[in-house]
Short mmCIF file of C-alpha atoms in Angstrom, two decimals:
data_model
loop_
_atom_site.label_atom_id
_atom_site.label_comp_id
_atom_site.label_asym_id
_atom_site.label_seq_id
_atom_site.Cartn_x
_atom_site.Cartn_y
_atom_site.Cartn_z
CA UNK A 1 19.43 20.58 115.48
CA UNK A 2 20.88 19.19 112.07
CA UNK A 3 19.33 20.22 108.86
CA UNK A 4 18.47 17.06 106.53
CA UNK A 5 19.74 17.11 103.27
CA UNK A 6 19.08 15.01 100.24
CA UNK A 7 18.14 15.20 96.35
CA UNK A 8 15.11 15.22 94.31
CA UNK A 9 14.55 15.47 90.71
CA UNK A 10 13.33 19.01 89.45
CA UNK A 11 11.64 19.31 86.19
CA UNK A 12 11.84 22.62 84.19
CA UNK A 13 10.19 23.44 81.16
CA UNK A 14 10.65 26.66 78.74
CA UNK A 15 9.15 27.72 75.40
CA UNK A 16 11.35 29.19 73.40
CA UNK A 17 9.54 31.73 70.82
CA UNK A 18 10.79 32.08 67.23
CA UNK A 19 12.49 35.29 66.51
CA UNK A 20 14.82 37.04 64.51
CA UNK A 21 16.46 40.69 65.26
CA UNK A 22 18.42 42.85 62.82
CA UNK A 23 20.76 45.28 64.22
CA UNK A 24 20.48 48.99 63.73
CA UNK A 25 22.34 49.63 60.56
CA UNK A 26 24.45 52.83 60.27
CA UNK A 27 26.42 53.98 57.60
CA UNK A 28 28.12 57.47 57.80
CA UNK A 29 29.36 58.99 54.66
CA UNK A 30 30.80 62.09 56.31
CA UNK A 31 31.48 64.89 53.77
CA UNK A 32 30.27 64.31 50.04
CA UNK A 33 31.09 66.42 47.07
CA UNK A 34 29.50 65.50 44.19
CA UNK A 35 30.81 68.37 41.90
CA UNK A 36 34.80 67.93 42.85
CA UNK A 37 35.93 65.06 45.06
CA UNK A 38 33.07 62.74 44.29
CA UNK A 39 32.37 63.63 40.61
CA UNK A 40 34.42 60.50 39.13
CA UNK A 41 35.13 58.50 42.08
CA UNK A 42 32.07 57.43 44.03
CA UNK A 43 32.14 57.83 48.00
CA UNK A 44 32.02 54.27 49.36
CA UNK A 45 31.53 53.03 52.88
CA UNK A 46 30.75 49.74 54.61
CA UNK A 47 28.69 48.59 58.05
CA UNK A 48 27.87 45.24 59.28
CA UNK A 49 24.48 43.58 59.00
CA UNK A 50 24.07 41.42 62.01
CA UNK A 51 20.94 39.18 61.93
CA UNK A 52 20.48 36.93 65.35
CA UNK A 53 17.74 34.26 65.31
CA UNK A 54 16.70 31.56 67.89
CA UNK A 55 17.67 28.22 67.11
CA UNK A 56 15.66 26.66 64.33
CA UNK A 57 14.52 29.95 62.95
CA UNK A 58 15.67 31.26 59.71
CA UNK A 59 15.58 34.63 58.25
CA UNK A 60 13.48 34.18 55.03
CA UNK A 61 15.03 36.94 53.10
CA UNK A 62 16.88 40.30 53.50
CA UNK A 63 16.89 42.55 50.31
CA UNK A 64 19.42 45.58 50.07
CA UNK A 65 19.40 47.61 46.90
CA UNK A 66 20.86 50.99 45.98
CA UNK A 67 18.28 53.01 46.75
CA UNK A 68 16.39 56.03 44.69
CA UNK A 69 18.11 59.04 43.69
CA UNK A 70 16.34 62.14 44.68
CA UNK A 71 16.01 64.39 41.49
CA UNK A 72 15.15 67.92 41.76
CA UNK A 73 14.77 70.31 38.96
CA UNK A 74 16.05 73.62 38.59
CA UNK A 75 15.10 76.24 35.82
CA UNK A 76 17.76 78.07 34.07
CA UNK A 77 17.48 81.74 32.79
CA UNK A 78 16.19 80.54 29.55
CA UNK A 79 13.40 78.26 30.60
CA UNK A 80 15.24 74.80 30.53
CA UNK A 81 14.43 72.59 33.54
CA UNK A 82 17.76 70.73 34.41
CA UNK A 83 18.08 67.87 36.53
CA UNK A 84 20.07 68.33 39.53
CA UNK A 85 20.94 64.76 41.04
#
């Protein structure tokens, strides 16, 4: 018995859902010394922000800023409140 061979059209459909992904951004500053080493020279680091979107989809906007510093107040021995940044 011999198997028969032949060709036939095959229809394939797929719906690609529009989507974007942003990588998990990590920045490691290591040791930071605001009183000596980094008092006059800021500690700078860099990282890669990777955005991947399916074809036809554009990321509308990505906003980055410097963030908000945390300000803590400490009272000295004569009652003045001094900001510690």
